[in-house]
Coordinates of C-alpha atoms in Angstrom, one line a residue:
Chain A
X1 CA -34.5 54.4 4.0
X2 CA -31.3 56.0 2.0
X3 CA -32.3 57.1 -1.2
X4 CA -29.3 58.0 -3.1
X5 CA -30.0 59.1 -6.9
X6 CA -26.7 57.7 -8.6
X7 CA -27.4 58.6 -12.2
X8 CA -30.7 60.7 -13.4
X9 CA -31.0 59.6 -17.2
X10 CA -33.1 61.7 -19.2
X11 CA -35.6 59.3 -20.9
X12 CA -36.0 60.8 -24.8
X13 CA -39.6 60.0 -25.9
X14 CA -41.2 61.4 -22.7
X15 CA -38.5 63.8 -20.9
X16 CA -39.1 63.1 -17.5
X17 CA -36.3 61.5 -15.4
X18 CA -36.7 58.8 -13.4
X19 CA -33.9 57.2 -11.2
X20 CA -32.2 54.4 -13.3
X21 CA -29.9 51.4 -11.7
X22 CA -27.8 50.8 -14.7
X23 CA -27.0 48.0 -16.9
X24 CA -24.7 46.6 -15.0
X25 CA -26.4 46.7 -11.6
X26 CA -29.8 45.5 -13.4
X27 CA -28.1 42.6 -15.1
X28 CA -26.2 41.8 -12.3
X29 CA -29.5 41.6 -10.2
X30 CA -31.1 39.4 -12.8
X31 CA -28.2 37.2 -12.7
X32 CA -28.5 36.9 -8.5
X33 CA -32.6 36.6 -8.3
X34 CA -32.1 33.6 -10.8
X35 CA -29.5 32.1 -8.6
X36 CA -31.3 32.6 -5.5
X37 CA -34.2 30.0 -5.2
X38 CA -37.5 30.9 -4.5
X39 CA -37.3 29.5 -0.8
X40 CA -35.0 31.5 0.7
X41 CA -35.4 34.4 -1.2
X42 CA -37.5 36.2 1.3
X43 CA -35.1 36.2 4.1
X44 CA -31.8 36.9 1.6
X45 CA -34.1 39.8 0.9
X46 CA -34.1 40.6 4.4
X47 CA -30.8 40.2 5.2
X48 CA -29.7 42.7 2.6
X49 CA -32.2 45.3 4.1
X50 CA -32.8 47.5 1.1
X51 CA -35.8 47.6 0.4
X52 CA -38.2 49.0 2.7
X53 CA -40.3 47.1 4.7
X54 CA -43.3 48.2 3.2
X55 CA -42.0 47.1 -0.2
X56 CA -41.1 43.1 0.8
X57 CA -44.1 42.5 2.0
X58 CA -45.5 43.7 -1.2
X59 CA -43.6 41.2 -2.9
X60 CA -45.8 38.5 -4.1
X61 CA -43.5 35.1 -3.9
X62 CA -45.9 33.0 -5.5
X63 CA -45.8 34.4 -8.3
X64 CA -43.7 32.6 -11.4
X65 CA -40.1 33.1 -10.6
X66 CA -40.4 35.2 -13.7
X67 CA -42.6 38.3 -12.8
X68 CA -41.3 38.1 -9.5
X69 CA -37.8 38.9 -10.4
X70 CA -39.1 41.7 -12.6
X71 CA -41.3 42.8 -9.6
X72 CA -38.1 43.0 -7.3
X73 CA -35.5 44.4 -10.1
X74 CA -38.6 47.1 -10.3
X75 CA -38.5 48.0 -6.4
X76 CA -34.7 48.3 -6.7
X77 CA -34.7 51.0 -9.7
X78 CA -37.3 52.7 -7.6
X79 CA -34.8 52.8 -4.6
X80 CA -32.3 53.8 -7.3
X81 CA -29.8 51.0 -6.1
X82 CA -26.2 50.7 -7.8
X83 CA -23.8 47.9 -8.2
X84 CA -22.4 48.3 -4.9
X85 CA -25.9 47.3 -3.4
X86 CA -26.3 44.7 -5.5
X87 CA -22.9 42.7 -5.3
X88 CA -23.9 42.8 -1.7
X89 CA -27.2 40.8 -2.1
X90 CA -25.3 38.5 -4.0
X91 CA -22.2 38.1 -1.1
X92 CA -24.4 37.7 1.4
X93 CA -26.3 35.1 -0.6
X94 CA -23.0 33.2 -1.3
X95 CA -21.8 33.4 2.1
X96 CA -25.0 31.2 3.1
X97 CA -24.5 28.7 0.3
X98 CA -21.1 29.1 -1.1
X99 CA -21.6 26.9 -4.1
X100 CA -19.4 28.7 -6.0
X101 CA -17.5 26.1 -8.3
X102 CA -14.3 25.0 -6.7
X103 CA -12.4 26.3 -4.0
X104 CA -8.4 26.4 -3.6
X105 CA -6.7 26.7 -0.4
X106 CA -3.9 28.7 0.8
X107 CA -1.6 28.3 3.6
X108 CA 0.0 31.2 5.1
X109 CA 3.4 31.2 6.2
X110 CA 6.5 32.9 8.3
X111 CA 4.1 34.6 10.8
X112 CA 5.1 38.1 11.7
X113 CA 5.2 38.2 15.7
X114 CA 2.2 40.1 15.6
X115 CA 0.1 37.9 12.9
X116 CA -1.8 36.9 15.6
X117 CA -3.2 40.1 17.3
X118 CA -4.6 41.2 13.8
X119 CA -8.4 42.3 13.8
X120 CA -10.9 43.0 11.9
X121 CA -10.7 46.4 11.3
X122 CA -6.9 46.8 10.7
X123 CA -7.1 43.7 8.3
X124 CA -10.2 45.5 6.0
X125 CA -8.2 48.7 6.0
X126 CA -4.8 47.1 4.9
X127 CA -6.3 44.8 2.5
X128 CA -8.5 47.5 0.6
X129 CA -5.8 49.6 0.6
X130 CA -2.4 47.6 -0.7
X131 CA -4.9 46.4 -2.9
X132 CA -6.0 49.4 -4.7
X133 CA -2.5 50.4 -5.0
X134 CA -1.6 47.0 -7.1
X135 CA -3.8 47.6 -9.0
X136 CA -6.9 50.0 -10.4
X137 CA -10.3 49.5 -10.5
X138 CA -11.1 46.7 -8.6
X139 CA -14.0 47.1 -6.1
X140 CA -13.4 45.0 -2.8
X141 CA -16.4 44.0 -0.6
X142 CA -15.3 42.4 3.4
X143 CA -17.9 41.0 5.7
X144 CA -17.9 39.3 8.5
X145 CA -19.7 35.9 8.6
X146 CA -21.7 34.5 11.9
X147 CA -19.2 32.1 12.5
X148 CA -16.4 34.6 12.5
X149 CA -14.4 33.7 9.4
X150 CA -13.8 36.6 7.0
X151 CA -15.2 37.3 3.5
X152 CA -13.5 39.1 1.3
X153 CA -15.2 39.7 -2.7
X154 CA -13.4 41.1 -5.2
X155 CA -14.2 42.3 -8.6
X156 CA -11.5 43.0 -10.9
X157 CA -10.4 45.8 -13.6
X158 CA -7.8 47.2 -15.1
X159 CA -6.1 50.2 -16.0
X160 CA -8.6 50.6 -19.1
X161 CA -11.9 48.9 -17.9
X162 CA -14.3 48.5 -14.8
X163 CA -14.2 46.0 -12.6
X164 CA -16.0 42.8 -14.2
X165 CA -18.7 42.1 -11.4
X166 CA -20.0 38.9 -13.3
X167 CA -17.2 36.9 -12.3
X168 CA -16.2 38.2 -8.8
X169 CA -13.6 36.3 -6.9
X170 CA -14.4 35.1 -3.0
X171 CA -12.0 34.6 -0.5
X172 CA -12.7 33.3 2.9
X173 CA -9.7 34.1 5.8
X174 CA -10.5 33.0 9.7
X175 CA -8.0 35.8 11.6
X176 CA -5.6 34.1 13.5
X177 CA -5.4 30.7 11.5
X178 CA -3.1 30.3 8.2
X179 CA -5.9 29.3 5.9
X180 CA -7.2 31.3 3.0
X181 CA -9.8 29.8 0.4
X182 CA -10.4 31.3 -2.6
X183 CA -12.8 30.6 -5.4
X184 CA -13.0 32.3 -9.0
X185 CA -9.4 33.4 -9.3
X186 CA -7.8 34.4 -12.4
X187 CA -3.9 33.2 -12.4
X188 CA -3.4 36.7 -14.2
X189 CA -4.9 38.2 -10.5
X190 CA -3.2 35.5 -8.7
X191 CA 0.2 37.6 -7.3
X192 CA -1.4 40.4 -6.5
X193 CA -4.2 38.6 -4.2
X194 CA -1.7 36.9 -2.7
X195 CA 0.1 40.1 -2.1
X196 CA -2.4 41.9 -0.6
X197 CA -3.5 39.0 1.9
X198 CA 0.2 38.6 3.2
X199 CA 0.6 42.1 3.9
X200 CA -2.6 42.9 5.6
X201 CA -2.4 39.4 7.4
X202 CA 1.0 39.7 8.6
X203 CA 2.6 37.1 7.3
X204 CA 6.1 36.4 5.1
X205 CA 4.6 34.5 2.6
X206 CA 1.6 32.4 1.3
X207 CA 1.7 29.2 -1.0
X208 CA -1.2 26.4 -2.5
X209 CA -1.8 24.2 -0.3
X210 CA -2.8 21.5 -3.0
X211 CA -6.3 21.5 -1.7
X212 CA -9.0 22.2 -3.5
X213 CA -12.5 20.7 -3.4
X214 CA -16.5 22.1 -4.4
X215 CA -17.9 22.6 -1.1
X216 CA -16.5 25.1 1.1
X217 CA -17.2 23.4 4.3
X218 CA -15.5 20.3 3.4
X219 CA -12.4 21.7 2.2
X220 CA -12.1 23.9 5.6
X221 CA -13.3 21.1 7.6
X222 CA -10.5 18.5 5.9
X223 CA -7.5 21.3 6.4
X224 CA -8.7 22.0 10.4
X225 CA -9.6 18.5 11.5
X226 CA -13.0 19.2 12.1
X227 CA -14.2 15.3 11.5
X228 CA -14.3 12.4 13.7
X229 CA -10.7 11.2 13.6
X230 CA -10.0 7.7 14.9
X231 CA -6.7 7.1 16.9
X232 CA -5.3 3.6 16.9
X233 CA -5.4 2.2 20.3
X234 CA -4.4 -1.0 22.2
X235 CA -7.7 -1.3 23.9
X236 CA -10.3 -3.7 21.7
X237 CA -13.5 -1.5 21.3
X238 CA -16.2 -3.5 22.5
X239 CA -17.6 -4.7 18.9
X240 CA -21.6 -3.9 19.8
X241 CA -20.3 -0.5 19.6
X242 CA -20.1 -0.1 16.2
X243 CA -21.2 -2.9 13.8
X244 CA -25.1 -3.0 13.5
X245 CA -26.6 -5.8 16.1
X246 CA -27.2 -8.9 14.7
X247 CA -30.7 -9.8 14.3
X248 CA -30.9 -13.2 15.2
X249 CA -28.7 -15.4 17.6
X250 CA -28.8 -17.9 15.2
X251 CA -27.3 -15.9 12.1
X252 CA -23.6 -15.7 12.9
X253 CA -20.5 -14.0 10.6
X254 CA -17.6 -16.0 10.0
X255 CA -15.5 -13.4 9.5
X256 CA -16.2 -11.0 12.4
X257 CA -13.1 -10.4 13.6
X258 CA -11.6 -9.7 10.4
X259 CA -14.1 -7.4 8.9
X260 CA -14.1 -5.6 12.3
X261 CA -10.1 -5.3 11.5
X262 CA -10.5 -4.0 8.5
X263 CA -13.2 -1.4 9.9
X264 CA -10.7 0.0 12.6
X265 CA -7.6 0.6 9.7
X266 CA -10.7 2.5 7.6
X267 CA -11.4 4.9 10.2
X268 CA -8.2 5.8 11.3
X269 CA -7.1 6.5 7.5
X270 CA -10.1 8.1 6.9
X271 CA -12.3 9.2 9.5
X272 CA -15.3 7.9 11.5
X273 CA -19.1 8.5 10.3
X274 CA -19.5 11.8 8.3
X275 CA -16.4 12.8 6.8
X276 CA -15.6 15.9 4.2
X277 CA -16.5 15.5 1.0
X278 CA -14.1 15.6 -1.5
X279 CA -14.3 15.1 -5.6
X280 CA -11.2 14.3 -6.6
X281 CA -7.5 13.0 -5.8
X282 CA -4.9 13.8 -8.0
X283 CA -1.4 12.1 -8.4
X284 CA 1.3 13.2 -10.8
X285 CA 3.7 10.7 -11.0
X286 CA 7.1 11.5 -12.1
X287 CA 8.6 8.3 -11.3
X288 CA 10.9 5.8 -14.1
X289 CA 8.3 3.3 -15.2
X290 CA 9.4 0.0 -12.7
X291 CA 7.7 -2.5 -14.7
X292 CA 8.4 -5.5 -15.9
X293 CA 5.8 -7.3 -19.3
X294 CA 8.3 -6.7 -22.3
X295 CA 7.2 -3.2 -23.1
X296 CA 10.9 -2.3 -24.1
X297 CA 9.6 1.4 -25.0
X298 CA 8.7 2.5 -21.9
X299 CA 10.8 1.2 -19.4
X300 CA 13.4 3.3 -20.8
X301 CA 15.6 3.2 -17.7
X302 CA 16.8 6.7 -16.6
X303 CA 14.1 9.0 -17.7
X304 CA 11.2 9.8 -15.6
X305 CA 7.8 8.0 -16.8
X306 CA 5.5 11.1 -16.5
X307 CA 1.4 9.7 -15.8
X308 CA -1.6 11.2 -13.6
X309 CA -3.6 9.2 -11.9
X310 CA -6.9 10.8 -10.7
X311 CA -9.6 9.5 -8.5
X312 CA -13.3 11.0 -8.8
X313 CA -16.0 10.7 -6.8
X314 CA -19.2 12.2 -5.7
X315 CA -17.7 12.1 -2.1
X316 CA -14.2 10.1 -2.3
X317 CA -13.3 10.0 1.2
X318 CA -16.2 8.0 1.6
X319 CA -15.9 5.6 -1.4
X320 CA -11.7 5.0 -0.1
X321 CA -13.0 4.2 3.4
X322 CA -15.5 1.6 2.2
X323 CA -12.8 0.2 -0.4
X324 CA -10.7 -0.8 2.6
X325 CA -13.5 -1.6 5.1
X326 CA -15.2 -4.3 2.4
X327 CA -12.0 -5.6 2.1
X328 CA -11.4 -4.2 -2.1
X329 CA -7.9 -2.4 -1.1
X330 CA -6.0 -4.2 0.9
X331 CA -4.8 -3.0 4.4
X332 CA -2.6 -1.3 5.9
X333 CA -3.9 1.9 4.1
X334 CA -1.0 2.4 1.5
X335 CA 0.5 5.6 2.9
X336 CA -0.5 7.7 -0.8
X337 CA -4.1 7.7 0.2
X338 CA -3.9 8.0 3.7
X339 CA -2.3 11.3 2.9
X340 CA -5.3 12.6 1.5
X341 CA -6.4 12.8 5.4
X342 CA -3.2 13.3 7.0
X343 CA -1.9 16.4 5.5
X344 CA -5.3 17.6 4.2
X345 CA -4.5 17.9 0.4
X346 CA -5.6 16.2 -2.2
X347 CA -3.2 17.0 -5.4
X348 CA 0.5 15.5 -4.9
X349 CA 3.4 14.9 -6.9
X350 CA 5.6 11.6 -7.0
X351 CA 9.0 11.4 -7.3
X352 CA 11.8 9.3 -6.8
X353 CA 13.9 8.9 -4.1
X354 CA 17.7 8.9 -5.3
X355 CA 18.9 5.0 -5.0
X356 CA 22.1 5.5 -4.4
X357 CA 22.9 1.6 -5.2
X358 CA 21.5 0.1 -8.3
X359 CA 18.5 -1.2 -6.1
X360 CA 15.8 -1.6 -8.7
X361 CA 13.5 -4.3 -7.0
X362 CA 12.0 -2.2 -4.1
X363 CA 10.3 1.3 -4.7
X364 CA 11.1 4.3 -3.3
X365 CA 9.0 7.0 -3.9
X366 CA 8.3 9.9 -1.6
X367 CA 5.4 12.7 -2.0
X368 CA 7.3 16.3 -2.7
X369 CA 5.5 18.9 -0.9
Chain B
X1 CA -10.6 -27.7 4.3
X2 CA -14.1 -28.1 5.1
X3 CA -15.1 -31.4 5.6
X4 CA -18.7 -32.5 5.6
X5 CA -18.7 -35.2 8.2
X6 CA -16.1 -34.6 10.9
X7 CA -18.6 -33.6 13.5
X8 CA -21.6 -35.3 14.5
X9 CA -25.2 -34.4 13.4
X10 CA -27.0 -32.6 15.8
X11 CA -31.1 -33.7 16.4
X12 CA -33.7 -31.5 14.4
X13 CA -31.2 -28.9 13.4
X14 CA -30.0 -27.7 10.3
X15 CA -26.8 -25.4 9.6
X16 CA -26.2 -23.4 6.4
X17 CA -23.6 -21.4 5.4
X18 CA -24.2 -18.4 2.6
X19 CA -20.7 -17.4 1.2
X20 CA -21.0 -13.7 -0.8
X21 CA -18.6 -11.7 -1.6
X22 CA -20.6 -8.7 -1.5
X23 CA -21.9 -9.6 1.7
X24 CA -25.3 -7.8 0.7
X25 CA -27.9 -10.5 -0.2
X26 CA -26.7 -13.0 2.6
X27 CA -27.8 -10.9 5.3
X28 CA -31.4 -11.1 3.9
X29 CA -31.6 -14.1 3.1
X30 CA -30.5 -15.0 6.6
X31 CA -33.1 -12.8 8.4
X32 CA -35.8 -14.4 6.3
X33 CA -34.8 -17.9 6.5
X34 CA -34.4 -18.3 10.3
X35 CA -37.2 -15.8 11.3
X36 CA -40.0 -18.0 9.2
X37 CA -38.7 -21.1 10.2
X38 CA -40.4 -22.6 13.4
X39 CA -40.4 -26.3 13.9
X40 CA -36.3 -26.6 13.0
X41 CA -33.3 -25.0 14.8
X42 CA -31.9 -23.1 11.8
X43 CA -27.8 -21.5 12.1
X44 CA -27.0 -19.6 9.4
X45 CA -23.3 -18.4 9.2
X46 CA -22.5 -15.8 6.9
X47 CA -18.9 -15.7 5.3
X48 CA -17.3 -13.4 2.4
X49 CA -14.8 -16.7 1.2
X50 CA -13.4 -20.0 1.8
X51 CA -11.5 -20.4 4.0
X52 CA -13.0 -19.8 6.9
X53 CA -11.3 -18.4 10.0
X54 CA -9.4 -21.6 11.6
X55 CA -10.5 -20.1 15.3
X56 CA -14.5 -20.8 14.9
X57 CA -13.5 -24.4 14.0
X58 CA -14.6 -25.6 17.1
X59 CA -17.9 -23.6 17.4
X60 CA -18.9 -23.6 14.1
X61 CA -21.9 -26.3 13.5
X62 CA -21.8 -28.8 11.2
X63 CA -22.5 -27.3 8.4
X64 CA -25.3 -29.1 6.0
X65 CA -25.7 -27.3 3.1
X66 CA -23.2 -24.1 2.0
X67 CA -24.6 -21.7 -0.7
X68 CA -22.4 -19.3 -3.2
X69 CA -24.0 -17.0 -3.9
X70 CA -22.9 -14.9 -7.5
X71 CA -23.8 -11.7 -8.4
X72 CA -23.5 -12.2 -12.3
X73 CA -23.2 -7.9 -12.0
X74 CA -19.4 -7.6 -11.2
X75 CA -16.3 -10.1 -12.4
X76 CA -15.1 -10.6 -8.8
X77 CA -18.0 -12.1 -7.3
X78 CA -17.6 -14.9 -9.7
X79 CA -13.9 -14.7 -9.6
X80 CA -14.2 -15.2 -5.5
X81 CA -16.6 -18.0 -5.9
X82 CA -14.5 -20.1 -8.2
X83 CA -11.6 -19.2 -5.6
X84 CA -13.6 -20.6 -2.7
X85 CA -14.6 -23.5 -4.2
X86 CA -11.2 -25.1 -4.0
X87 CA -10.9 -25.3 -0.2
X88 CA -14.0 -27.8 -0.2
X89 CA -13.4 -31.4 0.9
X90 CA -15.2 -33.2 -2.0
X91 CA -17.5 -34.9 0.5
X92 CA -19.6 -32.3 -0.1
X93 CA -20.0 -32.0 -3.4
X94 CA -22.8 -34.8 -3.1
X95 CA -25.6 -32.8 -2.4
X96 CA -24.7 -30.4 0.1
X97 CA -23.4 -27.2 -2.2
X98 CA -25.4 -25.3 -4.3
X99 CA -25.1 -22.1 -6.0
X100 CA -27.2 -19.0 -6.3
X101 CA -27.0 -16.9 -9.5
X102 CA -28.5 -13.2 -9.1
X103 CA -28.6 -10.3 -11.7
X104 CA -28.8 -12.6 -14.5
X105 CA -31.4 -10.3 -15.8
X106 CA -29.5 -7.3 -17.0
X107 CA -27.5 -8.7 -20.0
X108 CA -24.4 -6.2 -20.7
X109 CA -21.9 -8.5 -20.5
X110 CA -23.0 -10.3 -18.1
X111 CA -23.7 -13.4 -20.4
X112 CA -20.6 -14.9 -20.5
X113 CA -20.5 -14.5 -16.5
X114 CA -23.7 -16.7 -16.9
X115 CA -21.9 -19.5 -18.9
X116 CA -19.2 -19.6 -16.8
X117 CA -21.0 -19.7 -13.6
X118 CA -23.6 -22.8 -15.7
X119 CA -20.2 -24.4 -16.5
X120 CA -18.9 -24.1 -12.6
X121 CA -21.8 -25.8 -11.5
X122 CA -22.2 -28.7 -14.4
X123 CA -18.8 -29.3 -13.6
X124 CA -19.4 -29.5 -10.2
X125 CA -22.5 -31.1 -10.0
X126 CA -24.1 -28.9 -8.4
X127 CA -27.8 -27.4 -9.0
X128 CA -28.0 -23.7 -9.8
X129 CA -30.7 -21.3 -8.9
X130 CA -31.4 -17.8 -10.1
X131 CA -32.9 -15.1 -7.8
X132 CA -33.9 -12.1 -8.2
X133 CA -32.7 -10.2 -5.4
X134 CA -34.2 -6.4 -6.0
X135 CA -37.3 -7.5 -4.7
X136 CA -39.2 -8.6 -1.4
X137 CA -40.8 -11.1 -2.7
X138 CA -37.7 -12.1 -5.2
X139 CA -35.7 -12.9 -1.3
X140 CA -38.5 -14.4 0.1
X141 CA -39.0 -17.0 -3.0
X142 CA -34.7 -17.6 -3.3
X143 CA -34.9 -18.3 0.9
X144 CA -37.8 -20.6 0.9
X145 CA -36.4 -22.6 -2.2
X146 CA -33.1 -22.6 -0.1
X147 CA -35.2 -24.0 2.9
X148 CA -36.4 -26.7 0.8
X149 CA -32.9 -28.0 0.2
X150 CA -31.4 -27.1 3.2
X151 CA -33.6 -29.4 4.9
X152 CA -33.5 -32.6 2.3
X153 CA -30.0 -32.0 2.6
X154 CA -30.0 -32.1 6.7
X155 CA -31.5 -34.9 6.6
X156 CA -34.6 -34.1 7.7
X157 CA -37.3 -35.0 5.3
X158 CA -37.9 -38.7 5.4
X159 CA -37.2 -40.9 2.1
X160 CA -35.2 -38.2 1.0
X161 CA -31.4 -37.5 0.7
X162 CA -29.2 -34.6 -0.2
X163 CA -27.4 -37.1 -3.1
X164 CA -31.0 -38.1 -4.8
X165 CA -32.0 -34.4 -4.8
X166 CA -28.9 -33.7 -6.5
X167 CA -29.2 -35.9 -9.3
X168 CA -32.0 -34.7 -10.5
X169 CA -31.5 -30.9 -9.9
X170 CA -27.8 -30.5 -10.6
X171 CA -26.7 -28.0 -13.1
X172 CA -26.3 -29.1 -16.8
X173 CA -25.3 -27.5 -19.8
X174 CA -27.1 -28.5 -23.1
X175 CA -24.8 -29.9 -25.6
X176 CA -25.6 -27.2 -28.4
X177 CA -25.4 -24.1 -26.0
X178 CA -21.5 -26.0 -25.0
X179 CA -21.2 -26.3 -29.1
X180 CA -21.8 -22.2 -29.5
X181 CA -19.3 -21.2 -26.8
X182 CA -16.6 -22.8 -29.1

């Protein structure tokens, strides 16, 4: 068991010393314990490994959440840990439930011939350090995940202060694929970030890829394919395969074929049985305002009719593919939310295409990237 | 068009035809009516709208009593119902069409869904029954009810025809509830 004395504070009424963590680190800890719940506090405990084993199995969790914390936050001043442990208590909590507001993805571009030979090692070297010479006082955490993918935490400072470690930012890389997803990122922090991933990833350059979404999984899962896709095919799927049997021989739908139609255009838009879940859609529309219903004042011809559309939902993939497999929207799929799937984004912008006659019955619109 | 009497009646049997848009309550209902029912063959088809595909015009049954059922909850329900009703041959209008009101419980907004569904019946003729469809029992009460009529409406209760039920259960609308709508 390290024990590393970081600061000795000389306590004024009595004049001993005793090992102190620090406001930072103690509030910090607070904060993490009270995020953590109860359940799976034992083995986040574990995981982080410091405290000794002698002192977890002293830890009483049945105690109210309360004492317990102060119990734990105790056991750490005694250890005399410092921020640095305790940002990592709360990484590897948030790299087993990364509920961590919403996350953004990036897509790297222009590949270096050798993007794809980077490892671990080179990458956390290269990334600490063209970090640290953007900027000052920031303090950079990188783990390594079960699954492979790479976590990267970063608390930020400046020239004059310490790094903040109350609102860190997380970024999550797999090596080898051109995805980044980052959560908690300040657009003041935003260059530099993206600086220091395309140089220590070996890449030209790095833009938004208009994704964002709250849970991690989903938004990496929409971006990789990872979900039951449905290809169209010219063979007729046996229809026992996928409706529910019908009870009774005598019960009969009228509509069979139809509604198994409609079923087969939902799940190649969207996706067979569990798909990612995503909250929202968002459409900025910078089209000229195309219809008709007398209202002179907006249909003003040559400028652009600016709107946003949004669609919310607890899990809006879901919601879209039962709209077109109950028969609400009508099918084919129209090619806006089909998108969503397709290029695995969920923010686009409208525009028009240049008419080049003076064609104002059909509409052309195309989604810029 | 549906027409009630182009095909020939078929002994001890009796078809029924739920039409939902929701496609939620039908199902039930379905299950319950032709599970309990022993003594008569019982088809139920289940549809979302008139018209019904032209390809099962040869296997369908004829059909001897088709139900709409309304969920007073959402606009379109109602909206599809009075759609549907205009692809009925008139023939059946005497006796063999009833309609099923559900949600009429919960009264945001749904009120004037209500009077419009009471006038869609009185107009037609038609009786209207409200179920409550959030319970077991609720399905179980609308299905027997449905049985009841289905059958006198087959044919299949002596003494009794679909037209005499009619008349004295169709829907009406009390001339001073017609007087406060205006």
């Amino acid at each position: 068991m390290k024990r590393t004395f970081q600061c000795i504070i000389y306590s004024v009424c009595i004049g001993k010393y005793i090992p102190s963590m620090g406001d930072v680190a103690r509030t910090l800890l607070q904060r993490t314990l009270r995020k953590i719940p109860t359940v799976k506090l034992e083995e986040t405990l574990k995981k982080w490994a410091h405290l000794s084993r002698r002192q977890q199995q002293s830890v009483n969790y049945t105690q109210s959440k309360w004492i317990l914390h102060e119990n734990i936050v105790s056991l750490c001043e005694e250890n005399g840990l410092t921020t640095r442990h305790v940002s990592e208590l709360e990484m590897i909590y948030c790299m087993e439930n990364p509920n961590l507001g919403t996350w953004r993805a990036c897509h790297l571009t222009d590949a270096d011939e050798d993007a794809t030979s980077v490892e671990l090692l080179s990458f956390k070297e290269q990334f600490k350090s063209h970090l640290a010479e953007l900027i000052r006082n920031v303090s950079i955490k990188i783990k390594k995940h079960d699954n492979g993918s790479v976590w990267i935490r970063i608390a930020w400072g400046d020239n004059f202060s310490k790094p903040n470690h109350f609102k860190p930012t997380y970024v999550v890389h797999d090596l080898q694929t051109p995805y980044v997803f980052i959560s908690n990122l300040k657009s003041k922090h935003k260059p530099l970030l993206y600086q220091g991933l395309v140089l220590a990833t070996k890449h030209g350059s790095i833009k938004d890829a208009h994704l964002s979404g709250r849970s991690l999984h989903a938004v990496r899962d929409l971006l990789m394919g990872h979900y039951q896709q449905s290809f169209p095919t010219n063979h007729l799927r046996p229809l026992q395969e996928r409706n529910p049997p019908i009870t009774h021989p005598n019960i009969e739908k009228e509509h069979k074929e139809h509604a198994e139609k409609r079923l087969q255009v939902a799940y190649e838009a969207f996706g067979e049985g569990d798909i990612p879940k995503l909250e929202t859609a968002t459409y900025t529309l910078e089209t000229r305002f195309r219809g008709g219903g007398g209202m002179d004042t907006l249909s003003d011809g040559e400028k652009p009719f600016r709107t946003v559309v949004q669609f919310a939902s607890t899990s809006l993939l879901e919601s879209l593919r039962h709209c077109v497999s109950s028969g609400i929207a009508e099918a084919p799929v129209s090619p806006l939310l089909s998108s969503i799937t397709q290029k695995g984004r969920n923010y686009f912008v409208i525009t028009d295409k240049a008419d080049k006659g003076h064609n104002a019955t059909t509409q052309n619109s195309r989604a810029k990237v | 068009m549906l027409k009630p009497f182009r095909k020939v009646p078929v002994l001890n049997t009796a078809s029924l035809l739920l039409v939902e848009n929701e496609e939620q309550l039908q199902t039930r209902l379905a299950d319950i009516i032709v599970q309990n029912e022993k003594d008569v063959n019982i088809t139920v088809r289940l549809a979302r709208k008139l018209p019904l595909p032209e390809e099962n015009q040869d296997s369908r049954p004829r059909i001897d009593l088709i139900v709409f059922i309304v969920n007073l909850r959402s606009e379109r329900s109602l909206q599809s119902a009075e759609q549907s009703v205009k692809y009925l041959d008139p023939g059946f209008f005497l006796g063999k069409v009833c309609f099923v009101v559900t949600g009429a419980r919960c009264l945001s907004g749904s009120s004037n869904r209500l009077l419009t569904a009471r006038k869609l019946a009185a107009s037609l003729h038609c009786p209207l029954l409200f179920a409550e469809d959030q319970t077991n029992e609720g399905v179980i009460t609308v299905a027997v009810r449905l049985l009841g009529i289905l059958k006198v409406a087959a044919g299949l209760v002596p003494l009794t025809t679909g037209l005499y039920l009619n008349s004295l259960s169709h829907c009406m609308i009390p001339s001073d509830l017609e007087q406060n709508l205006d």
